[in-house]
CSV table of C-alpha atoms and ligand atoms in Angstrom, one decimal:
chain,number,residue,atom,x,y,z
A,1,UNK,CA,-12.3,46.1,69.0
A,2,UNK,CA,-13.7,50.2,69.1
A,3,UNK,CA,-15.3,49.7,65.8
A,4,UNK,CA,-17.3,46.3,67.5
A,5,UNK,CA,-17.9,48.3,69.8
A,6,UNK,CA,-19.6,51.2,68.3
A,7,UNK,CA,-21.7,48.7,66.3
A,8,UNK,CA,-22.9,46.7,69.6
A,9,UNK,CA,-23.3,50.0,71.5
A,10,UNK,CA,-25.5,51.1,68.7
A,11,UNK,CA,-27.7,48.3,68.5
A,12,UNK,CA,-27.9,47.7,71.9
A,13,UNK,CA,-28.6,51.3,73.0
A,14,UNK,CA,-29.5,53.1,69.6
A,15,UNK,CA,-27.4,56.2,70.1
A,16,UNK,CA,-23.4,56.9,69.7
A,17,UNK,CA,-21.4,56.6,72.8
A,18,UNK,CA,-17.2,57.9,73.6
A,19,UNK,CA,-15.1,55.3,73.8
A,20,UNK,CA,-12.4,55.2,76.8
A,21,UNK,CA,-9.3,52.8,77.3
A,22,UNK,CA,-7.9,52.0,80.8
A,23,UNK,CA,-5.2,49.9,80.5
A,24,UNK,CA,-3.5,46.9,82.7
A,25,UNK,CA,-0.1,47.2,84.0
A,26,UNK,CA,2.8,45.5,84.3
A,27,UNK,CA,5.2,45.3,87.4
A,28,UNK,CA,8.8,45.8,86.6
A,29,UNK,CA,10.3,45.7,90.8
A,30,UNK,CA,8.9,46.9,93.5
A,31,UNK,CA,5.8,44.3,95.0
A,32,UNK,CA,3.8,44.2,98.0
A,33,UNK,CA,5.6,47.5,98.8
A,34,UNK,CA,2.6,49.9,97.9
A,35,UNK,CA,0.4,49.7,100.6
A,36,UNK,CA,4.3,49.5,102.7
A,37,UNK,CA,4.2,53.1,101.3
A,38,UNK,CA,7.1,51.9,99.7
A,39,UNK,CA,8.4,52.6,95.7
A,40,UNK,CA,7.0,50.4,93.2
A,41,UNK,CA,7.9,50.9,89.3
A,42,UNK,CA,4.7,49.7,86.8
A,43,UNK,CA,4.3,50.2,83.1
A,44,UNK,CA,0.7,50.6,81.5
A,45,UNK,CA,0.5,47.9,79.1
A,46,UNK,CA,-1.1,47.2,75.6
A,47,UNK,CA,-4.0,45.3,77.2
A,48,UNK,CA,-7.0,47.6,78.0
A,49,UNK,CA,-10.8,47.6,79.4
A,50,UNK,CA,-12.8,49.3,77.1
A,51,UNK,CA,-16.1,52.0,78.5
A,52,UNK,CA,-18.2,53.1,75.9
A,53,UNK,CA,-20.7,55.1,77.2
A,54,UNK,CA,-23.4,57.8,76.9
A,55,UNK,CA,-25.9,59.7,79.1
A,56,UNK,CA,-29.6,58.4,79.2
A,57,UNK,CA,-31.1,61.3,81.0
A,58,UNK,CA,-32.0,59.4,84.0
A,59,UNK,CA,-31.1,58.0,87.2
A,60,UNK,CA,-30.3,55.0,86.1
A,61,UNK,CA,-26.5,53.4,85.0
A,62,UNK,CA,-27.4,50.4,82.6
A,63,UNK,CA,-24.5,47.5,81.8
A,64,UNK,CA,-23.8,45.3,79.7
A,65,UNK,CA,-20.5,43.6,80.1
A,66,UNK,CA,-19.6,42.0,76.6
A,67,UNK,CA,-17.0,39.5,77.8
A,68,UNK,CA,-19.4,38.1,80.0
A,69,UNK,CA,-22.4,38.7,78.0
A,70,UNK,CA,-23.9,40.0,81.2
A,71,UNK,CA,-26.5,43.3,81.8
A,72,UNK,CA,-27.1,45.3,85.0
A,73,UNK,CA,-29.1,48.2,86.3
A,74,UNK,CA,-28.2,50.1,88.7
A,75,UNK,CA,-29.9,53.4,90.3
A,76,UNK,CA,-27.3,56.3,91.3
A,77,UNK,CA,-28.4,55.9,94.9
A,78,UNK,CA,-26.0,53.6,95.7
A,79,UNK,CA,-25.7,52.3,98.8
A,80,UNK,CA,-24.2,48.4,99.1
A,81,UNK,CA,-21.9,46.3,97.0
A,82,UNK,CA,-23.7,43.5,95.3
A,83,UNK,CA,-21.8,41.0,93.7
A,84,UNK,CA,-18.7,40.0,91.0
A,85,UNK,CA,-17.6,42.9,88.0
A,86,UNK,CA,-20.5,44.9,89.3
A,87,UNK,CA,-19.2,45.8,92.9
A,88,UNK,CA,-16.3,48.0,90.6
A,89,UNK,CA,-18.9,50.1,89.0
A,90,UNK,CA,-21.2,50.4,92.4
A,91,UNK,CA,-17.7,51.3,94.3
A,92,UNK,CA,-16.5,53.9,91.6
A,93,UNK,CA,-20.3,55.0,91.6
A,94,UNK,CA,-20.7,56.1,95.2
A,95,UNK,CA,-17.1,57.0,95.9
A,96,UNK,CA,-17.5,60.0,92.8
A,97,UNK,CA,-20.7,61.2,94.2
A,98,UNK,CA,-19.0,61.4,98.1
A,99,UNK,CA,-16.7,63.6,96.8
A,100,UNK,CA,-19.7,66.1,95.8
A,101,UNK,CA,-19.8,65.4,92.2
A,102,UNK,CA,-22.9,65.8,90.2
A,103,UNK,CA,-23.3,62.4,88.4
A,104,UNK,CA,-26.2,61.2,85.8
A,105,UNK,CA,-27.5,58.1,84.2
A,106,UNK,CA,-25.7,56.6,81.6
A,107,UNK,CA,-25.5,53.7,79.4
A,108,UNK,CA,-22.3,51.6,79.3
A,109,UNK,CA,-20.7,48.8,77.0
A,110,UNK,CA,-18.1,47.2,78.9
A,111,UNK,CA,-15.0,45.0,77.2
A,112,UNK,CA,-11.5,44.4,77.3
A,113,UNK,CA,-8.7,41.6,76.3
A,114,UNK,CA,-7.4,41.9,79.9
A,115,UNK,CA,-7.1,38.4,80.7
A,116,UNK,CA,-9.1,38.7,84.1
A,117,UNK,CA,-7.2,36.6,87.2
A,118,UNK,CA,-4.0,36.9,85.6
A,119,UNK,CA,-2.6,39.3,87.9
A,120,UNK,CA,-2.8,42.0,85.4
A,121,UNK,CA,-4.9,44.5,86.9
A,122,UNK,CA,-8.0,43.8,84.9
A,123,UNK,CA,-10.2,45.5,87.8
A,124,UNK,CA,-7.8,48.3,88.5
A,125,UNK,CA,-8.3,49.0,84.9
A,126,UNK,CA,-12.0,48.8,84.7
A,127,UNK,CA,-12.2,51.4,87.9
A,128,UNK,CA,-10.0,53.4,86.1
A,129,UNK,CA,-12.2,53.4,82.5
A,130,UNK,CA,-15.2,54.0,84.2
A,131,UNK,CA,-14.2,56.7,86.6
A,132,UNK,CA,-12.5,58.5,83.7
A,133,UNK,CA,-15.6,58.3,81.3
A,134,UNK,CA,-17.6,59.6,83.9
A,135,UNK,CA,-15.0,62.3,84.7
A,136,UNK,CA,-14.7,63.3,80.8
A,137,UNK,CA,-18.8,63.3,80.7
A,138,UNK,CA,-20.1,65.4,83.1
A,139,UNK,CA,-16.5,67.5,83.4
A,140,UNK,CA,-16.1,67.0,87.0
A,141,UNK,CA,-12.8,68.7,87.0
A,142,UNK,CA,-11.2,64.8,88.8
A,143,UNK,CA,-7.4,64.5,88.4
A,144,UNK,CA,-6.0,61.1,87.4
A,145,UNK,CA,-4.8,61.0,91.3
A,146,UNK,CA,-8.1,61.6,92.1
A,147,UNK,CA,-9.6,58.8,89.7
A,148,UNK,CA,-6.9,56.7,91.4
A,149,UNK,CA,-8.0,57.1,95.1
A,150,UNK,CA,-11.9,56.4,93.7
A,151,UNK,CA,-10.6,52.9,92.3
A,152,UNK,CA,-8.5,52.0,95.3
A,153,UNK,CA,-11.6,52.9,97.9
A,154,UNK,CA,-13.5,50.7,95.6
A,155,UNK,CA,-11.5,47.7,96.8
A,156,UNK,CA,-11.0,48.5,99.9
A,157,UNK,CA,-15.3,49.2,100.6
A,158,UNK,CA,-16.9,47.0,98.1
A,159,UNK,CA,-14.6,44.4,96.8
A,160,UNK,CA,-13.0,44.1,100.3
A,161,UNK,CA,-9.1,44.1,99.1
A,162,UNK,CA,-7.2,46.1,101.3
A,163,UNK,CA,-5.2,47.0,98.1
A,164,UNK,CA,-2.3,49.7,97.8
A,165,UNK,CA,-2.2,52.8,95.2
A,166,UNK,CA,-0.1,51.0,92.7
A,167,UNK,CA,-2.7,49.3,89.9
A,168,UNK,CA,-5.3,52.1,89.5
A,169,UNK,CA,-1.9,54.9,89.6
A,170,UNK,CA,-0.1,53.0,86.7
A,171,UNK,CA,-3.8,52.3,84.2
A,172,UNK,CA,-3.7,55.9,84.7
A,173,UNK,CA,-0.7,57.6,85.0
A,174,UNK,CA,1.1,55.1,82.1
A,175,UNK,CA,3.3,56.7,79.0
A,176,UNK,CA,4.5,54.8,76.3
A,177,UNK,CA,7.6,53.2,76.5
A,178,UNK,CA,8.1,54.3,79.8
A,179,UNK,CA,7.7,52.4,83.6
A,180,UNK,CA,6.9,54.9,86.6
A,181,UNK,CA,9.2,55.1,90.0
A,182,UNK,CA,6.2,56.0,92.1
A,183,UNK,CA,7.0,56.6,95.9
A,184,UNK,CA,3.7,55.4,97.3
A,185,UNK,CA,4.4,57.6,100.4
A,186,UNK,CA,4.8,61.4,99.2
A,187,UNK,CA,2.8,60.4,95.6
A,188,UNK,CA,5.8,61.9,93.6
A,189,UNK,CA,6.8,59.5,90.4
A,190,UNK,CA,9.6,59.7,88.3
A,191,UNK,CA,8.9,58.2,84.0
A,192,UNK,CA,12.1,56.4,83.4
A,193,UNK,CA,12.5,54.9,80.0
A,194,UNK,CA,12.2,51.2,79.3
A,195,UNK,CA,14.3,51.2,76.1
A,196,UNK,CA,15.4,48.5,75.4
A,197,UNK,CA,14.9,47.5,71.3
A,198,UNK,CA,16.3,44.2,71.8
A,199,UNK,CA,14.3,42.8,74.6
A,200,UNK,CA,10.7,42.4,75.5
A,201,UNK,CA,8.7,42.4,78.3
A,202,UNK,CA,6.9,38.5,78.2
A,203,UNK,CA,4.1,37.9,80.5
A,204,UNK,CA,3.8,33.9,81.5
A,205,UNK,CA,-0.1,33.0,82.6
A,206,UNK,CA,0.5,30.2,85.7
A,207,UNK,CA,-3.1,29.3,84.4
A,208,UNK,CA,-3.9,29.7,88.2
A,209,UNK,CA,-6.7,32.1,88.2
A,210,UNK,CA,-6.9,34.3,91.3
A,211,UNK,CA,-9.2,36.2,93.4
A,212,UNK,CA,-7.0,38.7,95.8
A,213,UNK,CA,-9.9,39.4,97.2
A,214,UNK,CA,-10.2,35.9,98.8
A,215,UNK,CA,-7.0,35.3,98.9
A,216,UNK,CA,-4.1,36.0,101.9
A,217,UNK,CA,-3.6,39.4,100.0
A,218,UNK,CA,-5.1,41.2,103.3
A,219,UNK,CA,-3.0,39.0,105.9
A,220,UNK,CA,-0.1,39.6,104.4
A,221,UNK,CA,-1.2,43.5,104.9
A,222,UNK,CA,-1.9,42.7,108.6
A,223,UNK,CA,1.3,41.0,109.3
A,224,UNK,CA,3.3,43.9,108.2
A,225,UNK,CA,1.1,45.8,110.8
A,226,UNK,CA,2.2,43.8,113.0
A,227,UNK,CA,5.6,44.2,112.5
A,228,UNK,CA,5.7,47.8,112.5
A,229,UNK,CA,3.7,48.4,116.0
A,230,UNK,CA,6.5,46.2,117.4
A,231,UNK,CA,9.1,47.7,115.8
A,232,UNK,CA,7.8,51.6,116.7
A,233,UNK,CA,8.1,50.9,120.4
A,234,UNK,CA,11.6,51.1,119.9
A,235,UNK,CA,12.0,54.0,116.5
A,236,UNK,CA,8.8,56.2,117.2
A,237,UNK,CA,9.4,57.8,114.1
A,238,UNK,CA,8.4,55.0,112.1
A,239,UNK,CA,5.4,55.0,110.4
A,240,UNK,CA,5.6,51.9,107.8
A,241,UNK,CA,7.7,49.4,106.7
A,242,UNK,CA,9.4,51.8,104.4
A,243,UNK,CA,11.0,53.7,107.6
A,244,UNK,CA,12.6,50.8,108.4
A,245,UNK,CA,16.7,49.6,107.3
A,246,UNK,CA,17.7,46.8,107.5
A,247,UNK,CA,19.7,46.5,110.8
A,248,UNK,CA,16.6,48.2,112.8
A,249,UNK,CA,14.8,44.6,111.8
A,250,UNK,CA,17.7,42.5,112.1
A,251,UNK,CA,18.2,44.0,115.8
A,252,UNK,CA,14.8,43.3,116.6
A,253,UNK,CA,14.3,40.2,114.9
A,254,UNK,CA,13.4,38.0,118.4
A,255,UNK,CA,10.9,39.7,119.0
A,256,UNK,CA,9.1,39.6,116.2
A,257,UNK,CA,6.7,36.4,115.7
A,258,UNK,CA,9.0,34.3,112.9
A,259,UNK,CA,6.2,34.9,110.4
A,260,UNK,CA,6.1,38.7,111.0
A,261,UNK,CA,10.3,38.9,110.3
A,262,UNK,CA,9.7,36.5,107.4
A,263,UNK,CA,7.3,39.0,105.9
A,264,UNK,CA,9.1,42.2,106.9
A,265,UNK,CA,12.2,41.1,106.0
A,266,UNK,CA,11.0,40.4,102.7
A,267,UNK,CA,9.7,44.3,102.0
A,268,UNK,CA,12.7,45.8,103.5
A,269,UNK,CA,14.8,44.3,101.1
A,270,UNK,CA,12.5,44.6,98.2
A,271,UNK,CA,12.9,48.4,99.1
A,272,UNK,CA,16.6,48.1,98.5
A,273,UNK,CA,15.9,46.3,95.3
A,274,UNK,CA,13.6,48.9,93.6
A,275,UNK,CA,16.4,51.5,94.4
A,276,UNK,CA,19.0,49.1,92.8
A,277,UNK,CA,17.0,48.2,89.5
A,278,UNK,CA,16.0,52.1,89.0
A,279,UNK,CA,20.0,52.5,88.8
A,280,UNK,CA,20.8,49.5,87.2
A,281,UNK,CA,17.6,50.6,84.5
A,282,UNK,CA,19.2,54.3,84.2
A,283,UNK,CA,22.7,52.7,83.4
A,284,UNK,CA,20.9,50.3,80.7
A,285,UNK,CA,22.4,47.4,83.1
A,286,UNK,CA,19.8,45.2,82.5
A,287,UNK,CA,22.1,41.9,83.4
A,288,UNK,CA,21.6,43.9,87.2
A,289,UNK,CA,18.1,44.4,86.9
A,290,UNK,CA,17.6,40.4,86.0
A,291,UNK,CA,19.2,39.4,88.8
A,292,UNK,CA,17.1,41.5,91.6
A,293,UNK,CA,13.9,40.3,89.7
A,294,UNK,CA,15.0,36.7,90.6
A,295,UNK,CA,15.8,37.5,94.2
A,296,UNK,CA,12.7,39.4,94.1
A,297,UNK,CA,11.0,36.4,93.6
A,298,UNK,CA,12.6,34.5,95.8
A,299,UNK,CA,11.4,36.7,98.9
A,300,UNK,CA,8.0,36.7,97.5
A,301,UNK,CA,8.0,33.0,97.0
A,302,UNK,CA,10.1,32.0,100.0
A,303,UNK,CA,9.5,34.5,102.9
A,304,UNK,CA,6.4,36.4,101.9
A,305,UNK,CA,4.6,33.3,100.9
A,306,UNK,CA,2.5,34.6,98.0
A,307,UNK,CA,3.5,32.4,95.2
A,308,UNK,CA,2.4,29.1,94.2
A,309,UNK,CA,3.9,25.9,92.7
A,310,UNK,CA,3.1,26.8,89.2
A,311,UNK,CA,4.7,30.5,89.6
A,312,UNK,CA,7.7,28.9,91.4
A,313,UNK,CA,8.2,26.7,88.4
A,314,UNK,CA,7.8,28.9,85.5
A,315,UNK,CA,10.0,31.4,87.0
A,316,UNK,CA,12.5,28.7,87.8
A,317,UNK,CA,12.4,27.3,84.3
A,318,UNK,CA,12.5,30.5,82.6
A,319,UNK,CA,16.0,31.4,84.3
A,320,UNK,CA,17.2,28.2,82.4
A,321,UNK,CA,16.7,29.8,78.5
A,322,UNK,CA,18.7,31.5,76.5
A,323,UNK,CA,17.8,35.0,75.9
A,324,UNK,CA,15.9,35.5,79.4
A,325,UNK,CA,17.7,38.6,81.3
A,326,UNK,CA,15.2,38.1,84.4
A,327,UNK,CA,11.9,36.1,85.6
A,328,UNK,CA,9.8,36.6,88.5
A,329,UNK,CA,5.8,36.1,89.8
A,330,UNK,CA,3.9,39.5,89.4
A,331,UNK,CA,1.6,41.7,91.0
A,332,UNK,CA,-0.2,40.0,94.4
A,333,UNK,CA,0.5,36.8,93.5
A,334,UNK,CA,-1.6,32.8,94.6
A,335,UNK,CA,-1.7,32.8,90.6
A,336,UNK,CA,-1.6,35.1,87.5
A,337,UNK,CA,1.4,35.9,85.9
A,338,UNK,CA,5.2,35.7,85.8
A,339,UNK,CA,6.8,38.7,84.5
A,340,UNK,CA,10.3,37.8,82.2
A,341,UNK,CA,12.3,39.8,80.0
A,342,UNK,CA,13.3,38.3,77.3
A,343,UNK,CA,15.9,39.1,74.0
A,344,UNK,CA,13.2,39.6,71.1
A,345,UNK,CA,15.4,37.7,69.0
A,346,UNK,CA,14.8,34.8,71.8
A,347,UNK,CA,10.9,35.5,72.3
A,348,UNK,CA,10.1,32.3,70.2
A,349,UNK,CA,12.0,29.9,71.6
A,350,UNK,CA,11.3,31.0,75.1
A,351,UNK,CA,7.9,30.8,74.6
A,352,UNK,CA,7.8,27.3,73.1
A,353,UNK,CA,10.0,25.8,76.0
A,354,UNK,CA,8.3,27.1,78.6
A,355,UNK,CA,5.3,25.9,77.4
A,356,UNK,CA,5.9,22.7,76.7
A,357,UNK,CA,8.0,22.8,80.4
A,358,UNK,CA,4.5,23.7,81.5
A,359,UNK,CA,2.4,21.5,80.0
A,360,UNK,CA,4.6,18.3,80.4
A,361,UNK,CA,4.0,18.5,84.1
A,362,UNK,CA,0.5,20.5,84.8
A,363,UNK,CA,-1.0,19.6,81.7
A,364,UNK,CA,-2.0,22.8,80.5
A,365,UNK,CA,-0.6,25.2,78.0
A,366,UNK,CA,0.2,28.2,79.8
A,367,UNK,CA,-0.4,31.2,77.8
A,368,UNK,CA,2.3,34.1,76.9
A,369,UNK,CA,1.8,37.7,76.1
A,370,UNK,CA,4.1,39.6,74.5
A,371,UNK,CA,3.8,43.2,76.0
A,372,UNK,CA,4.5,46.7,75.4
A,373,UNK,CA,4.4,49.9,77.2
A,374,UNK,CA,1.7,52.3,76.9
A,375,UNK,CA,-0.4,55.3,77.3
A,376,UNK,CA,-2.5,55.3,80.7
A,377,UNK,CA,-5.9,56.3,80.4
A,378,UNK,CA,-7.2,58.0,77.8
A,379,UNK,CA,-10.4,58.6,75.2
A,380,UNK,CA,-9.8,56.6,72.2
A,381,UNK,CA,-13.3,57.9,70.1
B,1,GLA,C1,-2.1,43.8,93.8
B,1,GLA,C2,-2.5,45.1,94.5
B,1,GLA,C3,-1.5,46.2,94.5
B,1,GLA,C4,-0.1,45.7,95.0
B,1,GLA,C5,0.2,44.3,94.3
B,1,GLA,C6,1.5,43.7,94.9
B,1,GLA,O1,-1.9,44.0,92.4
B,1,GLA,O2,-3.7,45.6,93.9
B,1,GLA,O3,-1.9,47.3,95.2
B,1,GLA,O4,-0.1,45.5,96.4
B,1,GLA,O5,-0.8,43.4,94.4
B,1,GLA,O6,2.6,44.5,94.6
């Protein structure tokens, strides 16, 4: 992959270019609770985005996105999202230079083996590449928190995903072999090893290709609101959903609109479940950790209504062969991935019977990653 890169960089723009990686991430507990300033516990994965870049010595940002085999120009005046991949390096563009930093032209090769849709952070990952090459090319002094915030804004004003911190925090904050704690309120995160030799971490594509964008992602953001304006009349001091135990919701529960307890109820308890796995992970208890992942799941699918038929059914079949410690949907959800983890020794037969599970009733072969845990971030030539 660099060395293509190089090559097509070269012919394309005739000079040499750094190379950056941002990678996706991976989920482990913890969803729909960032932007609930809530915990969440990713892992950067071995699938990255790939920036090659150089200056030009203009005004001027010049794409070419190889996946797509699309181009764009762009001048550095931006002021307007235009459309598709482009809005991430527009967003990421602007956002830099509101923060006062002194940006030039440059020429970019974009690429990647980030399946895009499949609910691993592709975009988060491209934010992250491109705001860390530009960072590392004109030393703007940016801390990966920083590069973060620029990647999140980036949804939020020119994708139009009110997304949490989570994605763009773990494709740059990621260390091998490791998954972050990240409390999504105070910024603080903990590294606490995934080491486990005789499993792996087995991504299952529902084939269901999403756009959060698009999708319920924001309602979902809006309901929890909701929720929490009701619920502060009676506890003034609380600010989000993460304030909130429990039996404050429980007592409360009439007058909340059915829908808004559904979804509140659902990232109260996921709360308790992130603290539960994090233990469960530190005392290698991984038969624990299996289980919240599948009651996980069943709040997401059931009360927070973000799943779909084909997530409900590869997590369900997944719980049915040998070797699997723990299946759920990942990341926002309507599509993309479930996230299982699996006995190595088991990897094969796993993936062959859900596949065929799969395919016997949606007529597709779902595809299966076999994952580790990375590096965030970094410059890779
Ligand atoms: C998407 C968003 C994240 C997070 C997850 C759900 O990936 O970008 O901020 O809310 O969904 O946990």
């Amino acid at each position: 992959m660099i060395k293509k890169l190089q090559q097509v960089f070269r012919e394309k723009y005739n000079k040499e270019a750094t190379i950056i990686g941002a990678p996706g991430r991976v989920n482990l507990i913890g969803e729909h609770t960032d932007y609930n300033f809530g915990f969440v516990l990713p892992g950067a994965v071995d699938k990255k985005i790939y920036v090659a870049i150089a200056p030009n010595g203009t005004d001027t940002v010049n794409v070419f996105a190889n996946q797509f085999n699309e181009s764009y120009s762009f001048s550095l005046d931006v002021s307007e999202p235009h459309k598709g991949w482009m809005n991430y390096l527009l967003g990421v563009t602007y956002h830099i230079q509101q923060r006062g930093k002194k940006i030039g032209g440059v020429d970019l090769l974009i690429d990647g083996d980030i399946p895009v849709g499949a609910g691993m952070s592709s975009s988060a990952a491209l934010c992250s590449a491109y705001g860390f090459a530009l960072n590392e090319l004109f030393q703007l002094g940016l801390s990966r928190m920083d590069l973060a915030f620029i990647g999140q804004k980036t949804e939020h004003t020119f994708v139009g995903l009110q997304c949490g911190i989570m994605d763009q925090f773990a494709s740059l904050h990621g260390k091998k072999g490791h998954v972050m704690k990240l409390d999504c309120r105070s910024l603080e995160y903990e590294y606490i090893p995934f080491d486990f030799p005789g499993y792996k971490i087995v991504l299952v594509n529902s084939m269901v290709s999403h756009s959060l964008a698009s999708s319920e992602y924001n309602v979902r953001r809006q309901q929890c609101e909701e929720g929490i304006a009701i619920l502060k009349k009676h506890y003034p001091n609380i600010n989000s959903l993460r304030d909130v135990e429990p039996a404050q919701l429980l007592q409360h529960r009439d007058e909340l609109p059915p829908i808004v307890f559904d979804r509140c109820s659902y990232v109260v308890y996921e709360k308790e479940r992130l603290l539960a796995g994090c233990e469960a992970l530190k005392k290698n208890d991984l038969a624990t950790f299996g289980k919240l992942m599948i009651a996980t799941h069943e709040g997401l699918s059931k009360k927070y209504s973000v799943s779909c038929t084909e997530l409900d059914f590869l997590a369900e079949c997944a719980q049915h062969i040998t070797g699997v410690a723990g299946s759920r949907m990942m990341g926002g959800g309507f599509g993309g991935c479930t996230i299982n983890i699996v006995q190595a020794d088991a990897v094969e037969n796993f993936t062959q019977k859900i596949q065929a599970a799969f395919n016997g009733l949606f007529k597709q072969t779902p595809e299966v990653y076999v994952t580790q845990i990375e590096d965030g971030a970094k410059v890779i030539s």
